[in-house]
Short mmCIF file of C-alpha atoms in Angstrom, two decimals:
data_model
loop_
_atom_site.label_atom_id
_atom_site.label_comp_id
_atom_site.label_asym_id
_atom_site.label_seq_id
_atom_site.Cartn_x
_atom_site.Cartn_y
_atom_site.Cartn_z
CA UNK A 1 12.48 -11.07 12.50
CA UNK A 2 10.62 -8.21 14.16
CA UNK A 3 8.38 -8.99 17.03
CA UNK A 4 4.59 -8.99 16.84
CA UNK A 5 2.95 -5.94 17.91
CA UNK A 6 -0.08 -6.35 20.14
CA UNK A 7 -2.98 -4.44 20.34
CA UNK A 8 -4.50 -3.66 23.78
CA UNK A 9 -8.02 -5.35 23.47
CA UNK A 10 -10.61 -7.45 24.74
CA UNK A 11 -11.44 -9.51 22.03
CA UNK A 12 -11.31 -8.76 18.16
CA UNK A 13 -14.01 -7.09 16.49
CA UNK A 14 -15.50 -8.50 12.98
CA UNK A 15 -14.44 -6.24 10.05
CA UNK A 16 -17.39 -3.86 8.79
CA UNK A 17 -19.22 -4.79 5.71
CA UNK A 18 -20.51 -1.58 5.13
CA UNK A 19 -19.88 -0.48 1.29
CA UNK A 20 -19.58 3.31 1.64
CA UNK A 21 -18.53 6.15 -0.63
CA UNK A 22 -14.62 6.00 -1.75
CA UNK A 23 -11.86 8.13 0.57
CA UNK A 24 -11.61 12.00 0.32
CA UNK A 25 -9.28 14.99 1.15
CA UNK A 26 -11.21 15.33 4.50
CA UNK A 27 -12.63 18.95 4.21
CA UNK A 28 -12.90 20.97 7.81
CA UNK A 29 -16.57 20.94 10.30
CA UNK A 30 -16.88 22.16 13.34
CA UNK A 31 -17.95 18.49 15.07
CA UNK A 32 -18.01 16.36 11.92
CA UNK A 33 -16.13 16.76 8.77
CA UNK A 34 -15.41 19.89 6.62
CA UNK A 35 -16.97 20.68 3.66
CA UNK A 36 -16.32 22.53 0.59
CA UNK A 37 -17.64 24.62 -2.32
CA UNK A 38 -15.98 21.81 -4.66
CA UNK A 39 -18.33 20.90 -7.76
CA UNK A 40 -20.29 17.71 -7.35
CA UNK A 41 -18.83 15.10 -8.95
CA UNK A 42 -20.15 13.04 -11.53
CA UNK A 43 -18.28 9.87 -13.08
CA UNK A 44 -19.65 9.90 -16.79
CA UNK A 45 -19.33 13.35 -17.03
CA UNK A 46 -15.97 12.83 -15.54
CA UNK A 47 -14.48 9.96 -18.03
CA UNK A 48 -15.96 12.49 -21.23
CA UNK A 49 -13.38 15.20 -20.00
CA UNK A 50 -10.54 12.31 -20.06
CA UNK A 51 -11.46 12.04 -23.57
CA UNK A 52 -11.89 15.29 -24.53
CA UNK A 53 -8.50 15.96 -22.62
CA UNK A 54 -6.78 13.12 -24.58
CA UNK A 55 -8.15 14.70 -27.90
CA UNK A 56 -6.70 18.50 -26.79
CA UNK A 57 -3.28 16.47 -25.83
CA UNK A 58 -2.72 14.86 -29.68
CA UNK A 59 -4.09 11.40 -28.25
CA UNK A 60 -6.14 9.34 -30.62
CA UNK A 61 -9.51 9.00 -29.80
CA UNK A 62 -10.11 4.96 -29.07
CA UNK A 63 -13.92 2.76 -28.43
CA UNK A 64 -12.67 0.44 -26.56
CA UNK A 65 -10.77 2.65 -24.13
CA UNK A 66 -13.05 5.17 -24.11
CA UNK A 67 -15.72 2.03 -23.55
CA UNK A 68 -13.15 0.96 -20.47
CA UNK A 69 -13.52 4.55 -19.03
CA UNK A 70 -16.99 4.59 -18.86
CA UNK A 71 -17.11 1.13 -17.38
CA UNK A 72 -14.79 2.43 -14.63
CA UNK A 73 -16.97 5.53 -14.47
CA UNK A 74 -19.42 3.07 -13.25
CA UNK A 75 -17.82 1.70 -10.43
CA UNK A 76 -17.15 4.96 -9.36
CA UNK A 77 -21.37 5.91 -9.21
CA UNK A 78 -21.03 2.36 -6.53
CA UNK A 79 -18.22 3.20 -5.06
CA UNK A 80 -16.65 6.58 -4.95
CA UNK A 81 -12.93 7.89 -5.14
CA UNK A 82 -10.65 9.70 -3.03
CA UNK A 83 -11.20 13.50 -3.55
CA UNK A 84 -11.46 16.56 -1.41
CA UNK A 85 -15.22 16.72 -1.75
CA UNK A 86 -17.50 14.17 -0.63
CA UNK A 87 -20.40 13.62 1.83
CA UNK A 88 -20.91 11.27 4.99
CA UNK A 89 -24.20 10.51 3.29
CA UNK A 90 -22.83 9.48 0.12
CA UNK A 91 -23.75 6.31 0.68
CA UNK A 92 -24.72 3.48 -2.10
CA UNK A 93 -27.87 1.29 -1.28
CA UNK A 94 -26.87 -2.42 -1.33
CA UNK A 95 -24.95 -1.67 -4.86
CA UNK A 96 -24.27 -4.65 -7.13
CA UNK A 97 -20.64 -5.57 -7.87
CA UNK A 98 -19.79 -4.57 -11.73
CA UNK A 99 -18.61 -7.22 -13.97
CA UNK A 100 -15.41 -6.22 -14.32
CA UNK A 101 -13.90 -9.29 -14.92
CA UNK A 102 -12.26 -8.20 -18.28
CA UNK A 103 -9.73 -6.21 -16.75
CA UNK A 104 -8.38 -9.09 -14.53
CA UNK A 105 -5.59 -11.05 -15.20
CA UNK A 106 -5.70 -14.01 -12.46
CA UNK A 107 -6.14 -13.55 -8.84
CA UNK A 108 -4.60 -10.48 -6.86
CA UNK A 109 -1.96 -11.14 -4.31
CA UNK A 110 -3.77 -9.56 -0.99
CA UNK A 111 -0.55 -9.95 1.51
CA UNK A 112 1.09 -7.10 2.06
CA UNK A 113 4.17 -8.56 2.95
CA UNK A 114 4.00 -10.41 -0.29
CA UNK A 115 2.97 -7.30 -2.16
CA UNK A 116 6.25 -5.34 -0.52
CA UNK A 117 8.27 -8.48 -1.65
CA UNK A 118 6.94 -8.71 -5.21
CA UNK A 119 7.98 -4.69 -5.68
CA UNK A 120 11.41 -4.98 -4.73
CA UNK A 121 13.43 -3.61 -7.89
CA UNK A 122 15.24 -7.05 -8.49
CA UNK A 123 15.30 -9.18 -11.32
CA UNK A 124 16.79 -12.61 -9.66
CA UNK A 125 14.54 -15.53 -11.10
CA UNK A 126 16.21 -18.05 -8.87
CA UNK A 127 15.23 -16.40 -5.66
CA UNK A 128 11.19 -15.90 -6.58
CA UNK A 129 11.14 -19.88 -7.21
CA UNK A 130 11.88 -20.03 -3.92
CA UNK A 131 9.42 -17.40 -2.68
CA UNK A 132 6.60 -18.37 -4.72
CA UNK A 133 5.89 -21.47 -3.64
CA UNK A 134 6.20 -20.24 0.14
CA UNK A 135 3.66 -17.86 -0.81
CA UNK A 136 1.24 -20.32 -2.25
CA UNK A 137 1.19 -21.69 1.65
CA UNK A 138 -1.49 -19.69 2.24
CA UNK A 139 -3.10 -20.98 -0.57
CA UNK A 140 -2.58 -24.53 0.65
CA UNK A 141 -3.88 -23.37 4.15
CA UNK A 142 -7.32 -22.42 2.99
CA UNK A 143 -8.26 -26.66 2.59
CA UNK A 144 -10.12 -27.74 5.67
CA UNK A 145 -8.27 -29.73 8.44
CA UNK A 146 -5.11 -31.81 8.03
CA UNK A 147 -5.54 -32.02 4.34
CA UNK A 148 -4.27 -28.81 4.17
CA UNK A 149 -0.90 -30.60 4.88
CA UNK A 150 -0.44 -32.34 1.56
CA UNK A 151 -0.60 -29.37 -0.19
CA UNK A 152 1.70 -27.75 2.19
CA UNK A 153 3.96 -30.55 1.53
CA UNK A 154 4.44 -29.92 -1.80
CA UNK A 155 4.78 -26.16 -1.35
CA UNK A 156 7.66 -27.36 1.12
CA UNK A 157 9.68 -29.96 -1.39
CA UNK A 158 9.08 -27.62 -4.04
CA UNK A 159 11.13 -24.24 -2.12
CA UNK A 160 13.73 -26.77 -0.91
CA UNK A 161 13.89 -28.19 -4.65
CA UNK A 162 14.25 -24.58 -5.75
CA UNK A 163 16.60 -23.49 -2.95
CA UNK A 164 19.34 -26.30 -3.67
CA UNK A 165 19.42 -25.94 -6.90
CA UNK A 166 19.53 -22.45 -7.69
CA UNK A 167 21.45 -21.09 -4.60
CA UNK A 168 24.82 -20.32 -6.51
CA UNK A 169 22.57 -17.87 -8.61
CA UNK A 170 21.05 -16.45 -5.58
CA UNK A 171 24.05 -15.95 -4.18
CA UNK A 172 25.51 -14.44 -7.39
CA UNK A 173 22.66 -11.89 -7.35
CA UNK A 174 23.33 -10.28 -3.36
CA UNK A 175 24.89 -7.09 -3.42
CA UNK A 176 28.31 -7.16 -3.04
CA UNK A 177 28.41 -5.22 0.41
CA UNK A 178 25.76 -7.37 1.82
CA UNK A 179 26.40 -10.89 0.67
CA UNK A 180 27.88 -11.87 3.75
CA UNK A 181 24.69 -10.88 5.48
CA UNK A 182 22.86 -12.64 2.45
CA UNK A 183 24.72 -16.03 2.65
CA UNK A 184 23.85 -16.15 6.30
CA UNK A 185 20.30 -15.64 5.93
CA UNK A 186 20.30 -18.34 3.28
CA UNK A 187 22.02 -20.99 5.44
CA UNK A 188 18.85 -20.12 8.37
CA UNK A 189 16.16 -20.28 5.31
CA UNK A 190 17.44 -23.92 4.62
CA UNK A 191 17.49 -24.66 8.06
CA UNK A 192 13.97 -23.14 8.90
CA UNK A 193 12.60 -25.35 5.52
CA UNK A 194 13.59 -28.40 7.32
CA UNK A 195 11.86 -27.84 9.93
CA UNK A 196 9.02 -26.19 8.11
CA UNK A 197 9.08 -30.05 6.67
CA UNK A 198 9.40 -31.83 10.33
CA UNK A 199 6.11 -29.78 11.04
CA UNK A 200 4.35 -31.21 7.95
CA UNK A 201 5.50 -34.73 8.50
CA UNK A 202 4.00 -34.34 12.45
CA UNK A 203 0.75 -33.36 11.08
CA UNK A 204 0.48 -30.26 13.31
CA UNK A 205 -1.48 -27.25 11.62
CA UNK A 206 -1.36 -24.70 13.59
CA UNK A 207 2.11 -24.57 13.85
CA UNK A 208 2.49 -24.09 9.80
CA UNK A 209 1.73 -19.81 9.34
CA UNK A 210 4.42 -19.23 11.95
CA UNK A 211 7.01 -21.08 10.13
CA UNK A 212 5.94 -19.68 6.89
CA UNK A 213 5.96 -16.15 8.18
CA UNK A 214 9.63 -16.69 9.29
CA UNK A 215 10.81 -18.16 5.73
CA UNK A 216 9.22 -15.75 4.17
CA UNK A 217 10.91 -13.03 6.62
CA UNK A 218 14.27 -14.42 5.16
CA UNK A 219 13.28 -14.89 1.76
CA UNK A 220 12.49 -10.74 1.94
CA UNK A 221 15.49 -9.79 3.18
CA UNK A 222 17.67 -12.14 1.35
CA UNK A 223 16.04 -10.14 -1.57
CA UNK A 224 16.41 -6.77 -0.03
CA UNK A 225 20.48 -7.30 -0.02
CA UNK A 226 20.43 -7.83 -3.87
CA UNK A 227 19.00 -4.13 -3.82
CA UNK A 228 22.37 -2.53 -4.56
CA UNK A 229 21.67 1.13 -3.97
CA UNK A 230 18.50 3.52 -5.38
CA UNK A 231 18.10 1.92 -8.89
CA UNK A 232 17.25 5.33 -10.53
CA UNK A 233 17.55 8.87 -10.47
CA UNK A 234 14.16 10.63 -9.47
CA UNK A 235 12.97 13.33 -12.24
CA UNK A 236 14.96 16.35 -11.90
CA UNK A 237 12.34 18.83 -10.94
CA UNK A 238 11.14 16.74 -7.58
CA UNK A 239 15.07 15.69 -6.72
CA UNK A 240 14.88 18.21 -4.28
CA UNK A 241 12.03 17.19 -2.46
CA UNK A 242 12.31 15.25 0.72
CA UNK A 243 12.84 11.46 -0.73
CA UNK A 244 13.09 8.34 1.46
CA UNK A 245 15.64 5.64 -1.53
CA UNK A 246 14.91 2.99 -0.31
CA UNK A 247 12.20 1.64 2.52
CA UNK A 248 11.34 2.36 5.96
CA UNK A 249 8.66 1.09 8.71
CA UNK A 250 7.10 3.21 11.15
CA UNK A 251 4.47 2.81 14.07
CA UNK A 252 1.31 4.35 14.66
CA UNK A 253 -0.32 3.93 17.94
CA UNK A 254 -4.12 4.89 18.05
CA UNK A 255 -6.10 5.57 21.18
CA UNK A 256 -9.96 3.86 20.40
CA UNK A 257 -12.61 5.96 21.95
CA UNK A 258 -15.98 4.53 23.30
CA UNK A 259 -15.15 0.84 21.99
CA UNK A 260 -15.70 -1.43 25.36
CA UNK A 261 -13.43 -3.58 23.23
CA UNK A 262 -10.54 -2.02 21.84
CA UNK A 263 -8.30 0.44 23.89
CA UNK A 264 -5.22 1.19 21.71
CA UNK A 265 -3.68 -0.20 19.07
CA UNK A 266 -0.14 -0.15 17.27
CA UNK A 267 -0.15 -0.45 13.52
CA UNK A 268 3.04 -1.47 11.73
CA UNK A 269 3.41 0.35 8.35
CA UNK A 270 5.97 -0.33 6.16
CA UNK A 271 6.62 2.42 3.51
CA UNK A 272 8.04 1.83 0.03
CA UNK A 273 10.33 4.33 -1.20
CA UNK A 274 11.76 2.18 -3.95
CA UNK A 275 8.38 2.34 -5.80
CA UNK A 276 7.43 6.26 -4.55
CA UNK A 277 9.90 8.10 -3.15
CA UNK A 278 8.76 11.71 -3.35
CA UNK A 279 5.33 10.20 -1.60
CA UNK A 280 7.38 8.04 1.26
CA UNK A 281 9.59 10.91 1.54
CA UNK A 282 7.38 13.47 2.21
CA UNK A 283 5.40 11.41 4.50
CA UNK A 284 8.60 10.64 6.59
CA UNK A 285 9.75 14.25 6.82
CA UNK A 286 6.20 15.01 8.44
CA UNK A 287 6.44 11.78 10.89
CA UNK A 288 9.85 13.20 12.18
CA UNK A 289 8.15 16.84 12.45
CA UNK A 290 5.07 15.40 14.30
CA UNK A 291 3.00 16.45 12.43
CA UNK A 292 0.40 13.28 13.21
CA UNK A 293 0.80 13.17 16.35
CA UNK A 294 -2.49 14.08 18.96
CA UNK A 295 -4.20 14.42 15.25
CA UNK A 296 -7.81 13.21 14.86
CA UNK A 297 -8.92 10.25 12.75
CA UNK A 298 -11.02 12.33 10.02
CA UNK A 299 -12.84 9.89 8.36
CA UNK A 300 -13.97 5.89 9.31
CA UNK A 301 -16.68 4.57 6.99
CA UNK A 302 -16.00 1.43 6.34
CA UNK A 303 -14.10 1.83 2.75
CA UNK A 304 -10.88 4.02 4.44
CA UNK A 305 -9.53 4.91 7.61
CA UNK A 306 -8.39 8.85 7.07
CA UNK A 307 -6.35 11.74 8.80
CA UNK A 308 -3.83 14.14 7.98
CA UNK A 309 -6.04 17.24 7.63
CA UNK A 310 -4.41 19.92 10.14
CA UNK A 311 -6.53 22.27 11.76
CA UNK A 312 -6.84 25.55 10.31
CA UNK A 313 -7.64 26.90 6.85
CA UNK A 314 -4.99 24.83 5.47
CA UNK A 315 -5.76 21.05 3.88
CA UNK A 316 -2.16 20.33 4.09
CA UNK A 317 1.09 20.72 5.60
CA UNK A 318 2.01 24.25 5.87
CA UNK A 319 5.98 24.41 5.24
CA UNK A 320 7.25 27.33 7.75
CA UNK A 321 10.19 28.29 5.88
CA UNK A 322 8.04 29.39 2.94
CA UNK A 323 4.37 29.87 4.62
CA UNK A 324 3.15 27.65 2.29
CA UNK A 325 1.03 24.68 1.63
CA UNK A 326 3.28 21.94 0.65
CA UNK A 327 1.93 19.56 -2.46
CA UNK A 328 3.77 16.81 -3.61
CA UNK A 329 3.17 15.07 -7.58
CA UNK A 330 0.82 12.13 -8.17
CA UNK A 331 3.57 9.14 -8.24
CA UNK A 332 2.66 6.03 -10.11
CA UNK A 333 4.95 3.45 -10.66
CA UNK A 334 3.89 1.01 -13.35
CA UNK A 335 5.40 -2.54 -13.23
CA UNK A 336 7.91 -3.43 -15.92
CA UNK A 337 9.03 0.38 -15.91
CA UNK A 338 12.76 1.54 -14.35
CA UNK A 339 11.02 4.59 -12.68
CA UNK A 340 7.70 6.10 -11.73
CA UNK A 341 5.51 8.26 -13.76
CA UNK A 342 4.49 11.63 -12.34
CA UNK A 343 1.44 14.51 -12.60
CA UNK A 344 -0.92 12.01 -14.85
CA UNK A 345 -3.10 9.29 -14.37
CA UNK A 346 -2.51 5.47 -15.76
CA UNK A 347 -5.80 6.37 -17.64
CA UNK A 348 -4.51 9.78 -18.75
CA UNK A 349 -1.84 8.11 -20.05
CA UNK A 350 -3.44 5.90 -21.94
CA UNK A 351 -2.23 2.78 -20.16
CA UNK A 352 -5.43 0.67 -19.27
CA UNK A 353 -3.69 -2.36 -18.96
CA UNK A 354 -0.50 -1.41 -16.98
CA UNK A 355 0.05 -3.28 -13.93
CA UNK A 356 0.83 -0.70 -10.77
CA UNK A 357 3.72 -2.37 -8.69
CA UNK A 358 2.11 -1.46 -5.35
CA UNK A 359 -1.75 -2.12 -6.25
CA UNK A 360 -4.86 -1.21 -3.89
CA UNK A 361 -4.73 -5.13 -2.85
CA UNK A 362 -3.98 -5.64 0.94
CA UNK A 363 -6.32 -4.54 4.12
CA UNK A 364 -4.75 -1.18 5.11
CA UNK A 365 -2.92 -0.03 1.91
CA UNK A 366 -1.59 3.08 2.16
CA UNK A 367 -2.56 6.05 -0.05
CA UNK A 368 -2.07 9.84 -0.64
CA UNK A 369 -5.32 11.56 -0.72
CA UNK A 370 -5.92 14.65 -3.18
CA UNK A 371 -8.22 16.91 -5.04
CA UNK A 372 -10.29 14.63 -7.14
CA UNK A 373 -9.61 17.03 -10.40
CA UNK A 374 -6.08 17.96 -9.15
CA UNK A 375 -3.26 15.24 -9.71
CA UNK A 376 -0.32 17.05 -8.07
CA UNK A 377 -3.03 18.84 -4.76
CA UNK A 378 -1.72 15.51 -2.18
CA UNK A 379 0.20 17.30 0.56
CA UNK A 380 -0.60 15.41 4.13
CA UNK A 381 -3.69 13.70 3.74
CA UNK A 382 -3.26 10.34 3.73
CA UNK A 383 -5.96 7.03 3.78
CA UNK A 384 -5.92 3.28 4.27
CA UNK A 385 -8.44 1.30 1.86
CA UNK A 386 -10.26 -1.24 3.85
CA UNK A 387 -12.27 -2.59 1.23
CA UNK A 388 -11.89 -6.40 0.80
CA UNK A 389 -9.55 -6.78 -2.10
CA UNK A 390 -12.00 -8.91 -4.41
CA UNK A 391 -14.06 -5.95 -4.67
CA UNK A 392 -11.04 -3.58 -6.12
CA UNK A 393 -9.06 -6.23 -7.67
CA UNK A 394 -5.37 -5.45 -9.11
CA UNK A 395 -6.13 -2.75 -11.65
CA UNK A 396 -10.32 -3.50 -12.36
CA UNK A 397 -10.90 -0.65 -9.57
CA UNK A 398 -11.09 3.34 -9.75
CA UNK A 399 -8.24 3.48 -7.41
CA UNK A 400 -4.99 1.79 -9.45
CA UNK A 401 -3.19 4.19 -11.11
CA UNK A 402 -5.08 7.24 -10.30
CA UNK A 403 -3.80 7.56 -6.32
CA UNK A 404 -0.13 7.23 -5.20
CA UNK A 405 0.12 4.01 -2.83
CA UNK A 406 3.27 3.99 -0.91
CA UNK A 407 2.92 1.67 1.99
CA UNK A 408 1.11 -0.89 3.63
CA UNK A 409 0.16 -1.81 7.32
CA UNK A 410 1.96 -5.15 7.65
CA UNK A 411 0.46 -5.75 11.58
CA UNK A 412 -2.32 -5.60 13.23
CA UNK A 413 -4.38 -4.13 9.59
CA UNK A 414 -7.41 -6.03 10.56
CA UNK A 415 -7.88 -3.41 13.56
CA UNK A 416 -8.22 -1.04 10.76
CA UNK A 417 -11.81 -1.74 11.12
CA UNK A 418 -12.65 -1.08 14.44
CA UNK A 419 -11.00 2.81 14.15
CA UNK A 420 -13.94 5.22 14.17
CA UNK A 421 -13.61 9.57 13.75
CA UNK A 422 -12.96 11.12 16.36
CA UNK A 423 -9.69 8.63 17.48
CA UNK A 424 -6.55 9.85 18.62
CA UNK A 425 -3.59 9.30 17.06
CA UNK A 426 -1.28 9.61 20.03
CA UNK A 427 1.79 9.04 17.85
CA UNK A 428 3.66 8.18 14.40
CA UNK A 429 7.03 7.19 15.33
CA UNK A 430 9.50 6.14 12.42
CA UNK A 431 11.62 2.36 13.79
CA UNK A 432 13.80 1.88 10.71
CA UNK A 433 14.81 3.63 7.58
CA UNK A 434 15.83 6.71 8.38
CA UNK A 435 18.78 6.91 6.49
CA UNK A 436 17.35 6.29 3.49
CA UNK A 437 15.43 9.72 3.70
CA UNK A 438 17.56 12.41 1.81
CA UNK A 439 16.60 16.11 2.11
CA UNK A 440 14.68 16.30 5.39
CA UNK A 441 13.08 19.39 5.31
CA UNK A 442 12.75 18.80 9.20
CA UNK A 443 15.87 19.85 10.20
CA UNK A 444 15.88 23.32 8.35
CA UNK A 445 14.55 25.66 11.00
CA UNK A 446 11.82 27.78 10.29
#
């Protein structure tokens, strides 16, 4: 199990509260943030042009979607989206939280560790009996005091109950080239459950996240080694493109300006190439050029962390072997489907109800930034949502489906927060994964 990663601080700072305009391509300023001669944006005006595009593409006109789209168009007037046009200023006045509840279908999972589990491309029903109820722990932890315990309890029997009885099946599903590695990991989950048990039955609290973090360490990578190579070709037209198959973690260490209590700070980001592997990849192939590094934070307000804007005309990576700004395609991947979808929205699609496997859930989810009118504009811009994930619940916000998510800050995301413009990021340094990247465009000289 990887080590904790510390950040260099006095004491922890509360997360802002602020409700600020949604992330944008950061445009250029000389002290603040760029601007540009974008048009202004507005969200009715903008969910009429879906519908008039759906009419020019053959689509049926529909009410109720086009009733959906305006009620999204709503949250966007509160809220804002990522695009390369918006204003510090932007800022909504105490804004009322839209009754959205429609588009929900029960509560969203907000770990990202369990979000990175849940998206694994495996289909092993034995194996998430065993993981759910470890999950629901944290459930179980939110009861006051030592009562907490009995529902722990039964989260405990009920994995152990699960465990024993379907292990030949988990077994069955490990990939054959990693089922030693598999079988061993299952032999320390049983072990770690008993003692996970022995906690409970001593009564001691504190000691119960710890243990559950460590099954649930096992239960991931137990699932990881039924992953039995990339499950799917990539659309023929981006197979070129740097792609990471498969996942990778990387570290970003920040240097905090003018915070008395909050020096530096190492992020853990784990980046999902299964689910959007043109997006991973192409982030990758600019950690190992550098690209990040001594780079700015661009924007801090409170509803993203943002960088990735180079200095320069450019708003993007500038590839030196062609002298040209490198975009990438919007990359959706919509749960229940083999592969991802690519260049159109969820809502272009016409898929209102489709469930995104990597969702704008978790503190510090990871997102490609891009012109708001542009689907395929994302090059190097890239932002972290810090909104609290019961305002932009799984799919009932403007952001699922319409922005490529393809990671998640797994430690230390609550320090998201306390990152202001004007920070330093003194590195992005890639720690595993890196030969699941295909087609580094790094190494070609130029």
């Amino acid at each position: 199990m990887a080590a904790l990663i510390s950040c260099n601080c006095y004491s922890s700072l509360a997360a802002s509260n602020s409700k600020c305009i949604g992330p944008a391509l950061v445009p250029k300023g000389s002290s603040f943030l760029r601007t540009q001669n974008l048009p202004k944006f507005s969200p009715l005006k903008h969910a009429q042009c879906q519908l008039q595009n759906n009419e020019q593409k053959g689509r049926p006109f529909s009410l109720k979607k086009s009733a959906i789209s305006i009620v999204l168009a709503a949250e966007l007037l509160i809220n804002g989206i990522p695009s390369l046009d918006w204003s510090p200023n932007a800022y909504a006045a105490n804004p009322p939280i839209p009754d959205l509840s429609v588009l929900i279908s029960g509560p969203p999972i907000k770990d990202p560790g369990a979000l990175l589990r849940y998206a694994l491309p495996i289909n092993n029903k034995a194996v998430r009996e065993v993981q759910k109820p470890l999950e629901d722990i944290s459930e179980s932890l939110k009861i006051a005091g030592v009562k907490a315990l009995d529902s722990v309890e039964r989260n405990v029997r009920q994995a152990s109950r699960a465990l024993k009885q379907g292990k030949t099946l988990i077994v069955s599903g490990l990939a054959e080239a990693k089922k030693d590695h598999g079988v061993e990991l299952l032999d320390k989950l049983e072990v770690g459950m008993e003692e996970l048990q022995q906690i409970v039955e001593d009564r001691n609290r504190d000691a119960v996240a710890s243990k559950q973090k460590e099954l649930l360490q096992y239960v991931g990578d137990v699932e990881e080694d039924m992953v039995d190579g990339f499950p799917y070709e990539v659309q023929e037209e981006y197979r070129n493109m740097p792609l990471l198959k498969g996942r990778a973690a990387v570290d970003m260490k920040v240097k905090v300006k003018d915070n008395p209590n909050l020096e530096e700070c190492v992020f853990r980001i784990v980046l999902d190439g299964y689910n959007a592997p043109v997006t991973a990849g192409n982030f990758v192939d600019l950690v190992q050029r550098h690209f990040y590094d001594g780079m700015e934070i661009q924007r801090a307000d409170g509803f993203v962390v943002q960088t990735g804007d180079p200095e320069g005309p450019a708003e993007g990576f500038t590839d030196p072997s062609t002298e040209k700004t490198r975009t990438i395609p919007l990359e959706i991947m919509v749960d229940g489907e083999k592969a991802p979808v690519y260049g159109e929205t969820l809502e272009e699609l016409g898929l209102y109800k489709a469930q995104t496997r990597l969702p704008f859930n978790a503190f510090g989810t990871m997102a490609m930034a891009r012109d708001e009118f542009e689907n395929n504009s994302a090059s190097s811009q890239v932002f972290w949502l810090l909104k609290e994930s019961e305002l932009t619940p799984s799919n009932a916000n403007i952001l699922d489906g319409r922005y490529a998510v393809f990671g998640y800050v797994t430690e230390n995301q609550d320090f998201l927060a306390d990152v202001k413009v004007g920070d330093v990021i003194e590195s992005i340094k890639l720690v595993s994964g890196l030969d699941n990247l295909v087609n580094p465009s790094y190494k070609i000289a130029g």
